[in-house]
Tab-separated table of C-alpha atoms in Angstrom:
chain	number	residue	atom	x	y	z
D	62	MET	CA	75.551	131.299	95.657
D	63	THR	CA	72.169	130.440	97.131
D	64	ALA	CA	71.330	126.091	97.590
D	65	VAL	CA	69.212	124.621	95.324
D	66	LYS	CA	66.394	123.486	97.986
D	67	GLN	CA	63.075	121.276	96.763
D	68	THR	CA	59.889	121.326	98.886
D	69	PRO	CA	56.482	118.967	97.388
D	70	TYR	CA	53.791	120.837	96.356
D	71	SER	CA	50.572	120.939	94.187
D	72	GLY	CA	48.134	122.760	92.060
D	73	ARG	CA	45.701	121.082	94.406
D	74	ASP	CA	46.823	123.185	97.414
D	75	VAL	CA	47.209	126.311	95.599
D	76	PRO	CA	44.151	127.920	97.492
D	77	ARG	CA	40.994	128.752	96.029
D	78	SER	CA	41.959	132.438	96.092
D	79	ALA	CA	44.600	132.648	94.670
D	80	LYS	CA	45.278	134.688	91.280
D	81	VAL	CA	46.692	132.810	88.409
D	82	ILE	CA	48.250	134.740	85.544
D	83	CYS	CA	49.437	133.404	82.965
D	84	CYS	CA	51.542	134.628	79.319
D	85	GLY	CA	51.505	133.878	76.539
D	86	ARG	CA	53.559	134.090	73.094
D	87	ASN	CA	57.314	134.582	75.716
D	88	TYR	CA	59.234	132.410	73.906
D	89	ARG	CA	61.571	132.989	70.969
D	90	ALA	CA	60.996	130.133	69.214
D	91	HIS	CA	57.161	129.839	69.970
D	92	VAL	CA	56.324	133.202	68.407
D	93	ALA	CA	58.756	132.236	65.866
D	94	GLU	CA	56.618	128.693	64.877
D	95	LEU	CA	53.132	131.229	65.094
D	96	GLY	CA	54.809	133.265	62.517
D	97	ASN	CA	54.193	136.337	64.834
D	98	GLU	CA	56.689	139.325	65.828
D	99	LEU	CA	58.240	139.648	69.136
D	100	PRO	CA	55.301	141.243	71.034
D	101	ALA	CA	56.372	144.461	72.689
D	102	HIS	CA	54.429	143.975	76.215
D	103	PRO	CA	53.896	140.607	78.041
D	104	THR	CA	50.523	138.745	76.433
D	105	LEU	CA	48.720	138.043	79.950
D	106	PHE	CA	45.486	136.355	80.754
D	107	THR	CA	44.500	134.835	83.867
D	108	LYS	CA	43.084	131.151	85.223
D	109	PHE	CA	40.682	130.344	88.041
D	110	ALA	CA	42.326	127.897	90.908
D	111	ASP	CA	40.328	125.186	90.213
D	112	SER	CA	41.885	125.114	86.981
D	113	LEU	CA	45.215	123.673	88.678
D	114	THR	CA	45.598	119.684	89.500
D	115	GLY	CA	48.566	117.472	90.692
D	116	ALA	CA	51.772	116.697	89.268
D	117	GLY	CA	50.665	113.054	88.248
D	118	ASP	CA	47.241	113.249	87.983
D	119	ASP	CA	44.979	112.432	85.143
D	120	VAL	CA	43.211	115.041	83.122
D	121	VAL	CA	39.648	114.040	82.173
D	122	ILE	CA	38.431	115.728	79.014
D	123	THR	CA	35.046	115.286	77.059
D	124	PRO	CA	34.573	114.415	73.777
D	125	ALA	CA	33.596	118.245	72.713
D	126	ILE	CA	36.725	118.985	74.295
D	127	GLU	CA	39.192	116.280	72.405
D	128	GLU	CA	37.235	117.627	68.798
D	129	ALA	CA	38.147	121.140	69.593
D	130	GLY	CA	41.674	119.928	69.807
D	131	LEU	CA	43.549	119.722	73.192
D	132	ASP	CA	47.599	120.997	73.400
D	133	TRP	CA	50.293	121.003	75.604
D	134	GLU	CA	52.528	123.620	76.620
D	135	ALA	CA	55.129	123.185	79.225
D	136	GLU	CA	55.818	125.784	81.295
D	137	LEU	CA	58.258	127.442	83.904
D	138	ALA	CA	55.573	128.828	86.922
D	139	VAL	CA	56.593	130.897	89.603
D	140	VAL	CA	55.105	130.863	93.099
D	141	VAL	CA	54.584	134.009	94.826
D	142	GLY	CA	56.134	134.514	98.730
D	143	LYS	CA	55.963	138.037	99.310
D	144	PRO	CA	52.993	140.605	98.717
D	145	LEU	CA	54.017	142.440	95.373
D	146	PRO	CA	52.414	146.044	95.479
D	147	ARG	CA	51.132	148.183	92.551
D	148	TYR	CA	54.158	149.520	90.363
D	149	ALA	CA	56.684	147.087	91.821
D	150	THR	CA	60.348	147.691	91.049
D	151	THR	CA	62.500	145.146	89.451
D	152	ASP	CA	63.844	144.132	92.669
D	153	GLN	CA	60.617	143.975	94.778
D	154	ALA	CA	59.932	141.654	92.134
D	155	ARG	CA	62.612	139.487	92.838
D	156	ASP	CA	62.076	139.513	96.182
D	157	ALA	CA	58.428	138.483	95.698
D	158	VAL	CA	59.749	135.144	93.964
D	159	ARG	CA	59.104	132.282	96.721
D	160	GLY	CA	60.708	129.348	94.110
D	161	TYR	CA	59.284	127.593	90.472
D	162	THR	CA	57.444	124.780	89.808
D	163	VAL	CA	56.506	122.839	86.288
D	164	ALA	CA	53.275	123.804	84.713
D	165	ASN	CA	51.428	122.212	81.732
D	166	ASP	CA	49.087	125.145	80.384
D	167	LEU	CA	46.915	122.486	78.377
D	168	SER	CA	44.726	124.208	76.005
D	169	VAL	CA	42.026	123.822	73.961
D	170	ARG	CA	42.670	125.432	70.943
D	171	GLY	CA	39.168	125.313	69.282
D	172	ARG	CA	37.763	126.994	72.485
D	173	GLN	CA	40.893	129.092	72.618
D	174	TRP	CA	40.955	130.447	69.291
D	175	ARG	CA	37.273	131.024	68.560
D	176	THR	CA	37.788	134.356	69.409
D	177	THR	CA	40.010	136.960	70.171
D	178	GLN	CA	39.306	136.232	74.656
D	179	TRP	CA	41.567	132.721	75.350
D	180	LEU	CA	39.972	132.474	78.745
D	181	PRO	CA	37.227	129.843	77.529
D	182	GLY	CA	40.577	127.502	75.972
D	183	LYS	CA	43.066	128.023	78.875
D	184	ALA	CA	40.327	127.620	82.134
D	185	LEU	CA	39.055	124.271	81.954
D	186	ASP	CA	38.821	122.152	85.762
D	187	ALA	CA	41.577	120.961	86.617
D	188	SER	CA	43.378	121.007	83.379
D	189	THR	CA	46.407	122.232	84.302
D	190	PRO	CA	48.800	120.225	85.797
D	191	VAL	CA	50.928	121.945	88.476
D	192	GLY	CA	54.637	120.402	90.606
D	193	PRO	CA	55.948	117.910	91.985
D	194	HIS	CA	58.164	120.588	93.728
D	195	LEU	CA	58.874	124.028	94.362
D	196	VAL	CA	62.318	124.832	94.177
D	197	THR	CA	64.001	127.746	95.644
D	198	GLY	CA	68.250	128.840	94.750
D	199	LEU	CA	67.534	128.585	90.948
D	200	ASP	CA	67.913	131.479	88.526
D	201	PRO	CA	65.901	130.977	84.967
D	202	ALA	CA	68.077	133.923	83.717
D	203	ASP	CA	70.588	131.094	83.806
D	204	GLY	CA	69.038	128.514	81.694
D	205	LEU	CA	67.085	126.441	82.535
D	206	ALA	CA	66.106	123.331	79.689
D	207	LEU	CA	62.528	122.447	79.584
D	208	THR	CA	61.110	119.457	77.623
D	209	CYS	CA	57.795	117.895	76.629
D	210	HIS	CA	57.506	114.263	75.794
D	211	VAL	CA	54.184	113.157	74.307
D	212	ASN	CA	53.578	108.890	74.759
D	213	GLY	CA	57.651	108.893	75.424
D	214	GLU	CA	58.189	111.489	71.897
D	215	LEU	CA	59.616	114.306	72.176
D	216	MET	CA	57.965	117.630	71.130
D	217	GLN	CA	59.348	120.566	72.455
D	218	SER	CA	62.846	121.303	73.855
D	219	GLY	CA	63.749	125.165	74.648
D	220	SER	CA	65.339	126.894	77.721
D	221	THR	CA	64.421	129.263	80.425
D	222	ASP	CA	67.174	131.984	78.653
D	223	ASP	CA	65.027	132.208	75.399
D	224	LEU	CA	61.990	133.979	76.971
D	225	VAL	CA	60.971	137.050	75.856
D	226	PHE	CA	60.387	138.741	79.374
D	227	GLY	CA	62.001	137.276	81.969
D	228	VAL	CA	60.425	136.911	85.369
D	229	PRO	CA	61.153	139.934	87.086
D	230	THR	CA	59.883	141.850	83.890
D	231	LEU	CA	56.709	140.006	84.274
D	232	LEU	CA	56.019	140.566	87.476
D	233	VAL	CA	56.529	144.058	87.415
D	234	ALA	CA	54.337	144.080	84.274
D	235	ILE	CA	51.316	142.470	86.446
D	236	SER	CA	52.166	145.078	89.341
D	237	GLU	CA	51.219	147.938	86.841
D	238	PHE	CA	47.348	146.751	87.089
D	239	THR	CA	46.694	144.047	90.301
D	240	THR	CA	48.863	143.242	93.461
D	241	LEU	CA	50.243	139.635	93.891
D	242	ALA	CA	49.804	137.602	96.856
D	243	PRO	CA	52.167	135.271	98.962
D	244	GLY	CA	50.340	131.739	96.971
D	245	ASP	CA	49.088	133.701	93.715
D	246	LEU	CA	50.744	131.048	90.673
D	247	VAL	CA	52.644	133.248	87.685
D	248	LEU	CA	52.504	130.934	84.322
D	249	THR	CA	55.586	132.405	81.989
D	250	GLY	CA	54.873	130.833	78.630
D	251	THR	CA	56.050	127.847	76.702
D	252	PRO	CA	59.021	127.286	73.966
D	253	GLY	CA	58.109	125.647	70.608
D	254	GLY	CA	56.950	122.282	70.047
D	255	VAL	CA	53.221	122.755	70.968
D	256	GLY	CA	50.802	120.922	68.204
D	257	ALA	CA	49.101	123.714	66.954
D	258	ALA	CA	52.365	124.492	65.300
D	259	LEU	CA	52.783	121.129	63.453
D	260	ASP	CA	51.625	120.662	59.997
D	261	PRO	CA	49.616	118.875	60.092
D	262	PRO	CA	48.487	119.762	63.604
D	263	ARG	CA	48.476	117.228	66.195
D	264	PHE	CA	46.486	117.434	69.260
D	265	LEU	CA	46.196	115.089	72.600
D	266	HIS	CA	43.889	111.989	72.904
D	267	ASP	CA	42.392	109.532	74.563
D	268	GLY	CA	45.286	107.325	77.017
D	269	ASP	CA	48.129	110.005	75.712
D	270	VAL	CA	50.737	109.945	78.679
D	271	VAL	CA	52.218	114.324	78.448
D	272	GLU	CA	55.821	114.505	80.561
D	273	CYS	CA	56.467	117.897	81.201
D	274	ALA	CA	59.868	118.469	82.400
D	275	ILE	CA	62.396	121.864	83.610
D	276	GLU	CA	65.764	120.988	84.612
D	277	GLY	CA	66.594	121.573	88.417
D	278	ILE	CA	63.238	121.634	89.544
D	279	GLY	CA	61.630	117.778	88.528
D	280	SER	CA	58.091	117.049	86.147
D	281	THR	CA	54.557	116.011	85.275
D	282	ARG	CA	53.252	113.505	83.965
D	283	THR	CA	49.678	113.639	82.716
D	284	THR	CA	47.553	110.628	81.227
D	285	ILE	CA	44.519	112.063	78.976
D	286	HIS	CA	40.987	110.181	79.599
D	287	VAL	CA	38.037	110.749	77.515
D	288	LYS	CA	34.728	110.553	79.189
D	289	GLU	CA	31.114	111.712	78.144
D	290	ALA	CA	29.857	114.349	80.953
D	291	ALA	CA	28.164	112.937	83.458
């Protein structure tokens, strides 16, 4: 068994040229809370590298973004360590993983859902905390616990063994349309408990503190600030 090893890692350190590819609706509990059927294929979308920020950084949004509904999403993120060619095999996909980290895919629901394309709600500059460690020697298939707390209240509690599409499957699916390079980042989806699925829906506001944690990896801690655009 490979020993677990942690090294410092931050979303601010991801190369600007890196690909950031994400999977939506990839936990059974999250699919169920949205009232959807389990997908036959991964629901993939992209972010830009400048949408990332550090694990302990604050996130600043405008009143318009606050009004549109900023939601939390604790996620396991995969850091690519080796080139992954087109049409990769499962073994190649496993071998391409450098390690794992924590991400909070903060999502502007009113921008995400106003069309069928999610990009405007998912790629806000400096809005996706990532870090604080890159961890090797873990296997998400073993079931790593994920949690998200908002102002100390537990909002999400899940496990990576609830993933619809596991890490190798996701990487193979991505390789069908693009190559992956060292430094690229893949976000694997969020468990149940997002604010948009609550009744009534609940979103983030000025001063709220969001903490996303994954067993064996670490946690992000983000304070939300609302300010008028400069």
